[in-house]
Amino acid sequence: MRVSHATPAIVLRSWPFGESDRIVSFLTESHGKLTGIAKGAKRSKRRFVNSLEPFSFVNLRFQDGVHSSLAFILGCELQKSYKNLIASLDKIAVAFYCVEITEGLIAEREENRLVFKHLKQSLSYLESQETSLTFLIGFELKLLRLAGYQPFLDSCRRCGVNRPRLPGPIPTSQMRWHFSLRDGGILCESCCGLRKEILPMSCEALDLMIDLQQEQNLQSINLTLPVLKQMRAIVLRFIQFQMDKEIKSASFLYQFSA
Ligand SMILES: [Zn+2]
């Protein structure tokens, strides 16, 4: 007899399958990312009452599939739906993006409770607060860190030369740095010629990214919009590089400028 599991979970996506079923992907607290089939979901409104919609926080019961990695969903009880979030197109766009990059940066069935908590807290934040560029950046940088992809910004990834910050011995304006997607961090001027996929990074953008990585309270950081935009463009490219595919929902976010 197959073992049944139960875990809190967040619905990431769901789509129809055949005449009456749905395939649903979840981020679970104790089993990582998981994809399952909800048999008869279209007919059985009672078994899956509003619980298969994206962003829903649910109690999931499932069994592992016999011949495939697809789990068999036994039940999915809604614990919390985010009514304010799904009433706002701006918030929906941001939530879809958060869900898509979370799904893209973590492996199937790899438990990561901190990533689960991060996504859950972020959806709750969107339920009660307005979205902002600061929220987005905070989400991205923390997700990168929790998923094991924190950009390395202290020194050149290849030769190890330190990155001085003012009032250090070399004014930062005299140093030119580049972000290497492949190396997951910065390269100095001498080493950057060895890589093709590098992005120029101003010292201001570099300093800002370090501050944002270290600071819990992002509201306290002075954000200059052009610098912030340059930094976010690099972060987005880095996430895309790690996911190894296009981030579909990213194009809906360009409207947010502050
Ligand atoms: Zn170097």
PDB file of C-alpha atoms and ligand atoms in Angstrom:
ATOM      1  CA  MET A   1       0.000   0.000   0.000  1.00  0.00           C
ATOM      2  CA  ARG A   2       1.295   3.416  -0.908  1.00  0.00           C
ATOM      3  CA  VAL A   3       2.070   5.859   1.889  1.00  0.00           C
ATOM      4  CA  SER A   4       0.045   9.058   2.159  1.00  0.00           C
ATOM      5  CA  HIS A   5       1.730  12.343   2.980  1.00  0.00           C
ATOM      6  CA  ALA A   6       0.291  15.569   4.328  1.00  0.00           C
ATOM      7  CA  THR A   7       1.959  18.956   4.218  1.00  0.00           C
ATOM      8  CA  PRO A   8       1.164  22.662   4.106  1.00  0.00           C
ATOM      9  CA  ALA A   9       1.632  23.887   0.530  1.00  0.00           C
ATOM     10  CA  ILE A  10       1.253  26.870  -1.773  1.00  0.00           C
ATOM     11  CA  VAL A  11      -0.293  26.376  -5.208  1.00  0.00           C
ATOM     12  CA  LEU A  12       2.132  27.658  -7.831  1.00  0.00           C
ATOM     13  CA  ARG A  13       0.278  26.838 -11.037  1.00  0.00           C
ATOM     14  CA  SER A  14      -2.468  24.568 -12.269  1.00  0.00           C
ATOM     15  CA  TRP A  15      -3.708  23.664 -15.710  1.00  0.00           C
ATOM     16  CA  PRO A  16      -6.386  21.369 -17.200  1.00  0.00           C
ATOM     17  CA  PHE A  17      -5.482  17.833 -18.159  1.00  0.00           C
ATOM     18  CA  GLY A  18      -7.785  15.726 -20.299  1.00  0.00           C
ATOM     19  CA  GLU A  19     -11.549  15.831 -19.834  1.00  0.00           C
ATOM     20  CA  SER A  20     -11.803  16.298 -16.113  1.00  0.00           C
ATOM     21  CA  ASP A  21      -8.419  16.389 -14.385  1.00  0.00           C
ATOM     22  CA  ARG A  22      -5.981  19.133 -13.445  1.00  0.00           C
ATOM     23  CA  ILE A  23      -2.232  19.106 -13.061  1.00  0.00           C
ATOM     24  CA  VAL A  24      -1.099  21.247 -10.157  1.00  0.00           C
ATOM     25  CA  SER A  25       2.362  22.300  -9.056  1.00  0.00           C
ATOM     26  CA  PHE A  26       2.931  23.144  -5.396  1.00  0.00           C
ATOM     27  CA  LEU A  27       5.647  24.440  -3.194  1.00  0.00           C
ATOM     28  CA  THR A  28       5.289  22.290  -0.093  1.00  0.00           C
ATOM     29  CA  GLU A  29       6.775  22.844   3.327  1.00  0.00           C
ATOM     30  CA  SER A  30       8.226  19.366   3.782  1.00  0.00           C
ATOM     31  CA  HIS A  31       8.583  17.881   0.276  1.00  0.00           C
ATOM     32  CA  GLY A  32       9.872  20.823  -1.744  1.00  0.00           C
ATOM     33  CA  LYS A  33       8.416  21.509  -5.165  1.00  0.00           C
ATOM     34  CA  LEU A  34       5.923  18.890  -6.194  1.00  0.00           C
ATOM     35  CA  THR A  35       3.666  18.324  -9.200  1.00  0.00           C
ATOM     36  CA  GLY A  36       0.540  16.232  -8.917  1.00  0.00           C
ATOM     37  CA  ILE A  37      -2.644  15.258 -10.664  1.00  0.00           C
ATOM     38  CA  ALA A  38      -6.027  16.146  -9.222  1.00  0.00           C
ATOM     39  CA  LYS A  39      -8.307  13.468 -10.666  1.00  0.00           C
ATOM     40  CA  GLY A  40     -11.797  14.660 -11.467  1.00  0.00           C
ATOM     41  CA  ALA A  41     -10.990  18.193 -10.314  1.00  0.00           C
ATOM     42  CA  LYS A  42     -13.333  19.746 -12.856  1.00  0.00           C
ATOM     43  CA  ARG A  43     -16.278  17.639 -11.719  1.00  0.00           C
ATOM     44  CA  SER A  44     -15.557  17.359  -8.017  1.00  0.00           C
ATOM     45  CA  LYS A  45     -15.971  20.928  -6.855  1.00  0.00           C
ATOM     46  CA  ARG A  46     -16.518  19.571  -3.358  1.00  0.00           C
ATOM     47  CA  ARG A  47     -13.146  17.815  -3.078  1.00  0.00           C
ATOM     48  CA  PHE A  48     -11.158  20.780  -4.348  1.00  0.00           C
ATOM     49  CA  VAL A  49     -13.201  23.795  -3.270  1.00  0.00           C
ATOM     50  CA  ASN A  50     -11.292  26.785  -4.704  1.00  0.00           C
ATOM     51  CA  SER A  51      -8.100  25.160  -3.501  1.00  0.00           C
ATOM     52  CA  LEU A  52      -6.295  24.710  -6.820  1.00  0.00           C
ATOM     53  CA  GLU A  53      -6.055  28.387  -7.725  1.00  0.00           C
ATOM     54  CA  PRO A  54      -2.563  29.944  -7.886  1.00  0.00           C
ATOM     55  CA  PHE A  55      -1.238  31.418  -4.596  1.00  0.00           C
ATOM     56  CA  SER A  56      -3.730  29.456  -2.447  1.00  0.00           C
ATOM     57  CA  PHE A  57      -2.310  28.269   0.851  1.00  0.00           C
ATOM     58  CA  VAL A  58      -3.555  24.717   1.380  1.00  0.00           C
ATOM     59  CA  ASN A  59      -3.184  21.524   3.331  1.00  0.00           C
ATOM     60  CA  LEU A  60      -2.151  18.993   0.726  1.00  0.00           C
ATOM     61  CA  ARG A  61      -2.541  15.231   1.009  1.00  0.00           C
ATOM     62  CA  PHE A  62      -0.898  13.122  -1.664  1.00  0.00           C
ATOM     63  CA  GLN A  63       0.605   9.773  -2.591  1.00  0.00           C
ATOM     64  CA  ASP A  64       3.665   9.292  -4.746  1.00  0.00           C
ATOM     65  CA  GLY A  65       2.980   8.116  -8.288  1.00  0.00           C
ATOM     66  CA  VAL A  66       3.701   4.479  -9.102  1.00  0.00           C
ATOM     67  CA  HIS A  67       5.204   4.877 -12.560  1.00  0.00           C
ATOM     68  CA  SER A  68       5.897   8.600 -12.770  1.00  0.00           C
ATOM     69  CA  SER A  69       7.096  11.537 -10.722  1.00  0.00           C
ATOM     70  CA  LEU A  70       3.558  12.917 -10.818  1.00  0.00           C
ATOM     71  CA  ALA A  71       1.990  12.676  -7.364  1.00  0.00           C
ATOM     72  CA  PHE A  72      -1.608  11.599  -6.865  1.00  0.00           C
ATOM     73  CA  ILE A  73      -3.496  14.344  -5.041  1.00  0.00           C
ATOM     74  CA  LEU A  74      -5.829  12.836  -2.449  1.00  0.00           C
ATOM     75  CA  GLY A  75      -7.086  16.125  -1.040  1.00  0.00           C
ATOM     76  CA  CYS A  76      -6.340  19.786  -0.961  1.00  0.00           C
ATOM     77  CA  GLU A  77      -8.010  21.855   1.738  1.00  0.00           C
ATOM     78  CA  LEU A  78      -7.941  25.602   1.441  1.00  0.00           C
ATOM     79  CA  GLN A  79      -6.394  27.290   4.484  1.00  0.00           C
ATOM     80  CA  LYS A  80      -6.051  30.771   3.115  1.00  0.00           C
ATOM     81  CA  SER A  81      -6.780  32.547  -0.128  1.00  0.00           C
ATOM     82  CA  TYR A  82      -5.419  36.011  -0.763  1.00  0.00           C
ATOM     83  CA  LYS A  83      -8.546  37.972  -1.679  1.00  0.00           C
ATOM     84  CA  ASN A  84      -6.935  41.418  -1.785  1.00  0.00           C
ATOM     85  CA  LEU A  85      -4.007  40.128  -3.782  1.00  0.00           C
ATOM     86  CA  ILE A  86      -6.122  38.521  -6.484  1.00  0.00           C
ATOM     87  CA  ALA A  87      -8.304  41.623  -6.712  1.00  0.00           C
ATOM     88  CA  SER A  88      -5.368  43.722  -7.934  1.00  0.00           C
ATOM     89  CA  LEU A  89      -3.809  43.217 -11.371  1.00  0.00           C
ATOM     90  CA  ASP A  90      -0.552  44.831 -10.204  1.00  0.00           C
ATOM     91  CA  LYS A  91      -0.272  42.468  -7.274  1.00  0.00           C
ATOM     92  CA  ILE A  92      -1.199  39.444  -9.381  1.00  0.00           C
ATOM     93  CA  ALA A  93       1.593  40.312 -11.846  1.00  0.00           C
ATOM     94  CA  VAL A  94       4.121  40.536  -9.018  1.00  0.00           C
ATOM     95  CA  ALA A  95       2.857  37.359  -7.339  1.00  0.00           C
ATOM     96  CA  PHE A  96       3.068  35.399 -10.612  1.00  0.00           C
ATOM     97  CA  TYR A  97       6.627  36.617 -11.024  1.00  0.00           C
ATOM     98  CA  CYS A  98       7.579  35.659  -7.442  1.00  0.00           C
ATOM     99  CA  VAL A  99       6.032  32.227  -7.935  1.00  0.00           C
ATOM    100  CA  GLU A 100       7.703  31.702 -11.331  1.00  0.00           C
ATOM    101  CA  ILE A 101      11.228  32.518 -10.151  1.00  0.00           C
ATOM    102  CA  THR A 102      10.758  30.480  -6.972  1.00  0.00           C
ATOM    103  CA  GLU A 103       9.649  27.520  -9.059  1.00  0.00           C
ATOM    104  CA  GLY A 104      12.580  28.056 -11.422  1.00  0.00           C
ATOM    105  CA  LEU A 105      15.281  28.256  -8.773  1.00  0.00           C
ATOM    106  CA  ILE A 106      14.479  25.217  -6.689  1.00  0.00           C
ATOM    107  CA  ALA A 107      14.668  21.562  -7.620  1.00  0.00           C
ATOM    108  CA  GLU A 108      11.779  19.108  -7.599  1.00  0.00           C
ATOM    109  CA  ARG A 109      11.264  17.327  -4.243  1.00  0.00           C
ATOM    110  CA  GLU A 110      14.093  19.151  -2.515  1.00  0.00           C
ATOM    111  CA  GLU A 111      12.948  20.327   0.897  1.00  0.00           C
ATOM    112  CA  ASN A 112      13.700  23.987   1.567  1.00  0.00           C
ATOM    113  CA  ARG A 113      11.571  25.275   4.422  1.00  0.00           C
ATOM    114  CA  LEU A 114      13.140  28.718   4.325  1.00  0.00           C
ATOM    115  CA  VAL A 115      12.154  29.254   0.691  1.00  0.00           C
ATOM    116  CA  PHE A 116       8.643  28.039   1.530  1.00  0.00           C
ATOM    117  CA  LYS A 117       8.435  30.501   4.434  1.00  0.00           C
ATOM    118  CA  HIS A 118       9.804  33.311   2.256  1.00  0.00           C
ATOM    119  CA  LEU A 119       7.178  32.801  -0.453  1.00  0.00           C
ATOM    120  CA  LYS A 120       4.369  32.441   2.094  1.00  0.00           C
ATOM    121  CA  GLN A 121       5.365  35.623   3.913  1.00  0.00           C
ATOM    122  CA  SER A 122       5.729  37.507   0.641  1.00  0.00           C
ATOM    123  CA  LEU A 123       2.236  36.525  -0.532  1.00  0.00           C
ATOM    124  CA  SER A 124       0.872  37.629   2.845  1.00  0.00           C
ATOM    125  CA  TYR A 125       2.717  40.927   2.437  1.00  0.00           C
ATOM    126  CA  LEU A 126       1.109  41.455  -0.981  1.00  0.00           C
ATOM    127  CA  GLU A 127      -2.277  40.684   0.556  1.00  0.00           C
ATOM    128  CA  SER A 128      -1.994  43.581   2.997  1.00  0.00           C
ATOM    129  CA  GLN A 129       0.498  46.024   1.447  1.00  0.00           C
ATOM    130  CA  GLU A 130       1.031  47.745  -1.866  1.00  0.00           C
ATOM    131  CA  THR A 131       3.691  46.334  -4.147  1.00  0.00           C
ATOM    132  CA  SER A 132       6.871  48.266  -4.903  1.00  0.00           C
ATOM    133  CA  LEU A 133      10.234  47.970  -6.560  1.00  0.00           C
ATOM    134  CA  THR A 134      11.818  47.699  -3.106  1.00  0.00           C
ATOM    135  CA  PHE A 135       9.606  44.710  -2.308  1.00  0.00           C
ATOM    136  CA  LEU A 136      10.575  43.040  -5.590  1.00  0.00           C
ATOM    137  CA  ILE A 137      14.299  43.484  -5.067  1.00  0.00           C
ATOM    138  CA  GLY A 138      14.063  42.297  -1.489  1.00  0.00           C
ATOM    139  CA  PHE A 139      12.191  39.212  -2.664  1.00  0.00           C
ATOM    140  CA  GLU A 140      14.693  38.438  -5.417  1.00  0.00           C
ATOM    141  CA  LEU A 141      17.850  38.845  -3.338  1.00  0.00           C
ATOM    142  CA  LYS A 142      16.527  36.846  -0.400  1.00  0.00           C
ATOM    143  CA  LEU A 143      15.294  34.081  -2.703  1.00  0.00           C
ATOM    144  CA  LEU A 144      18.718  33.897  -4.389  1.00  0.00           C
ATOM    145  CA  ARG A 145      20.357  33.576  -0.991  1.00  0.00           C
ATOM    146  CA  LEU A 146      17.939  30.948   0.357  1.00  0.00           C
ATOM    147  CA  ALA A 147      18.109  28.897  -2.840  1.00  0.00           C
ATOM    148  CA  GLY A 148      21.927  28.900  -2.745  1.00  0.00           C
ATOM    149  CA  TYR A 149      22.661  31.420  -5.500  1.00  0.00           C
ATOM    150  CA  GLN A 150      23.684  34.529  -3.560  1.00  0.00           C
ATOM    151  CA  PRO A 151      25.850  36.687  -5.843  1.00  0.00           C
ATOM    152  CA  PHE A 152      29.463  36.901  -4.704  1.00  0.00           C
ATOM    153  CA  LEU A 153      30.399  40.584  -4.482  1.00  0.00           C
ATOM    154  CA  ASP A 154      33.374  40.921  -2.124  1.00  0.00           C
ATOM    155  CA  SER A 155      36.198  40.302  -4.560  1.00  0.00           C
ATOM    156  CA  CYS A 156      36.958  39.228  -8.106  1.00  0.00           C
ATOM    157  CA  ARG A 157      35.749  35.648  -8.640  1.00  0.00           C
ATOM    158  CA  ARG A 158      38.833  34.736 -10.662  1.00  0.00           C
ATOM    159  CA  CYS A 159      41.895  36.487  -9.199  1.00  0.00           C
ATOM    160  CA  GLY A 160      40.494  37.373  -5.779  1.00  0.00           C
ATOM    161  CA  VAL A 161      41.428  41.063  -5.869  1.00  0.00           C
ATOM    162  CA  ASN A 162      39.382  42.827  -3.220  1.00  0.00           C
ATOM    163  CA  ARG A 163      36.755  45.353  -4.020  1.00  0.00           C
ATOM    164  CA  PRO A 164      37.589  48.418  -1.957  1.00  0.00           C
ATOM    165  CA  ARG A 165      34.803  50.684  -0.807  1.00  0.00           C
ATOM    166  CA  LEU A 166      35.190  54.317  -0.025  1.00  0.00           C
ATOM    167  CA  PRO A 167      37.021  55.524   1.990  1.00  0.00           C
ATOM    168  CA  GLY A 168      39.326  52.624   1.035  1.00  0.00           C
ATOM    169  CA  PRO A 169      42.786  52.986  -0.483  1.00  0.00           C
ATOM    170  CA  ILE A 170      41.525  53.130  -4.069  1.00  0.00           C
ATOM    171  CA  PRO A 171      38.509  55.278  -4.890  1.00  0.00           C
ATOM    172  CA  THR A 172      35.809  52.951  -6.184  1.00  0.00           C
ATOM    173  CA  SER A 173      35.263  55.257  -9.148  1.00  0.00           C
ATOM    174  CA  GLN A 174      38.711  54.262 -10.456  1.00  0.00           C
ATOM    175  CA  MET A 175      37.866  50.556 -10.385  1.00  0.00           C
ATOM    176  CA  ARG A 176      35.688  49.046 -13.054  1.00  0.00           C
ATOM    177  CA  TRP A 177      33.732  45.940 -12.279  1.00  0.00           C
ATOM    178  CA  HIS A 178      31.639  43.530 -14.273  1.00  0.00           C
ATOM    179  CA  PHE A 179      29.087  40.964 -13.219  1.00  0.00           C
ATOM    180  CA  SER A 180      29.666  37.483 -14.582  1.00  0.00           C
ATOM    181  CA  LEU A 181      26.544  35.354 -14.826  1.00  0.00           C
ATOM    182  CA  ARG A 182      28.583  32.186 -15.163  1.00  0.00           C
ATOM    183  CA  ASP A 183      30.830  32.954 -12.170  1.00  0.00           C
ATOM    184  CA  GLY A 184      27.912  34.135 -10.040  1.00  0.00           C
ATOM    185  CA  GLY A 185      29.720  37.295  -8.976  1.00  0.00           C
ATOM    186  CA  ILE A 186      31.975  40.153  -9.956  1.00  0.00           C
ATOM    187  CA  LEU A 187      35.124  40.171 -12.092  1.00  0.00           C
ATOM    188  CA  CYS A 188      37.789  42.872 -12.114  1.00  0.00           C
ATOM    189  CA  GLU A 189      38.857  44.734 -15.237  1.00  0.00           C
ATOM    190  CA  SER A 190      41.817  42.400 -15.817  1.00  0.00           C
ATOM    191  CA  CYS A 191      39.777  39.189 -15.604  1.00  0.00           C
ATOM    192  CA  CYS A 192      36.596  40.232 -17.410  1.00  0.00           C
ATOM    193  CA  GLY A 193      38.107  39.657 -20.858  1.00  0.00           C
ATOM    194  CA  LEU A 194      38.066  35.927 -20.137  1.00  0.00           C
ATOM    195  CA  ARG A 195      34.283  35.801 -20.115  1.00  0.00           C
ATOM    196  CA  LYS A 196      31.731  36.554 -22.807  1.00  0.00           C
ATOM    197  CA  GLU A 197      28.550  36.778 -20.782  1.00  0.00           C
ATOM    198  CA  ILE A 198      29.482  39.700 -18.540  1.00  0.00           C
ATOM    199  CA  LEU A 199      27.447  42.749 -17.644  1.00  0.00           C
ATOM    200  CA  PRO A 200      29.041  46.109 -16.820  1.00  0.00           C
ATOM    201  CA  MET A 201      28.231  47.127 -13.281  1.00  0.00           C
ATOM    202  CA  SER A 202      28.745  50.590 -11.901  1.00  0.00           C
ATOM    203  CA  CYS A 203      30.345  50.909  -8.477  1.00  0.00           C
ATOM    204  CA  GLU A 204      27.143  52.543  -7.242  1.00  0.00           C
ATOM    205  CA  ALA A 205      25.067  49.551  -8.377  1.00  0.00           C
ATOM    206  CA  LEU A 206      27.574  47.187  -6.790  1.00  0.00           C
ATOM    207  CA  ASP A 207      27.551  49.054  -3.477  1.00  0.00           C
ATOM    208  CA  LEU A 208      23.768  49.132  -3.517  1.00  0.00           C
ATOM    209  CA  MET A 209      23.485  45.390  -4.128  1.00  0.00           C
ATOM    210  CA  ILE A 210      25.822  44.723  -1.191  1.00  0.00           C
ATOM    211  CA  ASP A 211      23.802  47.031   1.051  1.00  0.00           C
ATOM    212  CA  LEU A 212      20.568  45.346  -0.010  1.00  0.00           C
ATOM    213  CA  GLN A 213      22.014  41.885   0.605  1.00  0.00           C
ATOM    214  CA  GLN A 214      23.071  42.843   4.120  1.00  0.00           C
ATOM    215  CA  GLU A 215      20.189  45.026   5.201  1.00  0.00           C
ATOM    216  CA  GLN A 216      16.983  43.449   6.478  1.00  0.00           C
ATOM    217  CA  ASN A 217      15.060  46.697   6.485  1.00  0.00           C
ATOM    218  CA  LEU A 218      15.157  47.777   2.860  1.00  0.00           C
ATOM    219  CA  GLN A 219      13.030  50.840   3.541  1.00  0.00           C
ATOM    220  CA  SER A 220      15.989  52.387   5.367  1.00  0.00           C
ATOM    221  CA  ILE A 221      18.243  52.292   2.290  1.00  0.00           C
ATOM    222  CA  ASN A 222      18.448  55.314   0.088  1.00  0.00           C
ATOM    223  CA  LEU A 223      17.463  54.023  -3.354  1.00  0.00           C
ATOM    224  CA  THR A 224      18.435  56.051  -6.395  1.00  0.00           C
ATOM    225  CA  LEU A 225      16.203  54.986  -9.224  1.00  0.00           C
ATOM    226  CA  PRO A 226      18.716  54.737 -12.140  1.00  0.00           C
ATOM    227  CA  VAL A 227      21.179  52.807  -9.967  1.00  0.00           C
ATOM    228  CA  LEU A 228      18.398  50.597  -8.682  1.00  0.00           C
ATOM    229  CA  LYS A 229      17.217  49.845 -12.210  1.00  0.00           C
ATOM    230  CA  GLN A 230      20.711  48.931 -13.367  1.00  0.00           C
ATOM    231  CA  MET A 231      21.138  46.641 -10.384  1.00  0.00           C
ATOM    232  CA  ARG A 232      17.761  44.978 -10.884  1.00  0.00           C
ATOM    233  CA  ALA A 233      18.475  44.365 -14.565  1.00  0.00           C
ATOM    234  CA  ILE A 234      21.587  42.433 -13.513  1.00  0.00           C
ATOM    235  CA  VAL A 235      19.682  40.489 -10.856  1.00  0.00           C
ATOM    236  CA  LEU A 236      16.980  39.599 -13.372  1.00  0.00           C
ATOM    237  CA  ARG A 237      19.549  38.370 -15.910  1.00  0.00           C
ATOM    238  CA  PHE A 238      21.246  36.344 -13.195  1.00  0.00           C
ATOM    239  CA  ILE A 239      17.999  34.686 -12.117  1.00  0.00           C
ATOM    240  CA  GLN A 240      17.189  33.967 -15.756  1.00  0.00           C
ATOM    241  CA  PHE A 241      20.658  32.462 -16.241  1.00  0.00           C
ATOM    242  CA  GLN A 242      20.228  30.174 -13.226  1.00  0.00           C
ATOM    243  CA  MET A 243      16.747  29.131 -14.327  1.00  0.00           C
ATOM    244  CA  ASP A 244      18.064  28.561 -17.836  1.00  0.00           C
ATOM    245  CA  LYS A 245      14.855  29.808 -19.412  1.00  0.00           C
ATOM    246  CA  GLU A 246      12.886  32.930 -20.104  1.00  0.00           C
ATOM    247  CA  ILE A 247      10.914  34.387 -17.203  1.00  0.00           C
ATOM    248  CA  LYS A 248       7.526  34.855 -18.838  1.00  0.00           C
ATOM    249  CA  SER A 249       5.958  36.952 -16.101  1.00  0.00           C
ATOM    250  CA  ALA A 250       8.887  39.426 -15.989  1.00  0.00           C
ATOM    251  CA  SER A 251       7.533  41.379 -18.958  1.00  0.00           C
ATOM    252  CA  PHE A 252       4.445  42.376 -16.964  1.00  0.00           C
ATOM    253  CA  LEU A 253       6.545  44.077 -14.332  1.00  0.00           C
ATOM    254  CA  TYR A 254       8.045  46.880 -16.374  1.00  0.00           C
ATOM    255  CA  GLN A 255       5.235  49.178 -15.399  1.00  0.00           C
ATOM    256  CA  PHE A 256       6.624  49.381 -11.850  1.00  0.00           C
ATOM    257  CA  SER A 257       9.063  52.203 -11.631  1.00  0.00           C
ATOM    258  CA  ALA A 258       9.195  52.940  -7.935  1.00  0.00           C
TER     259      ALA A 258
HETATM  260 ZN    ZN B   1      40.330  39.634 -11.324  1.00  0.00          ZN
END
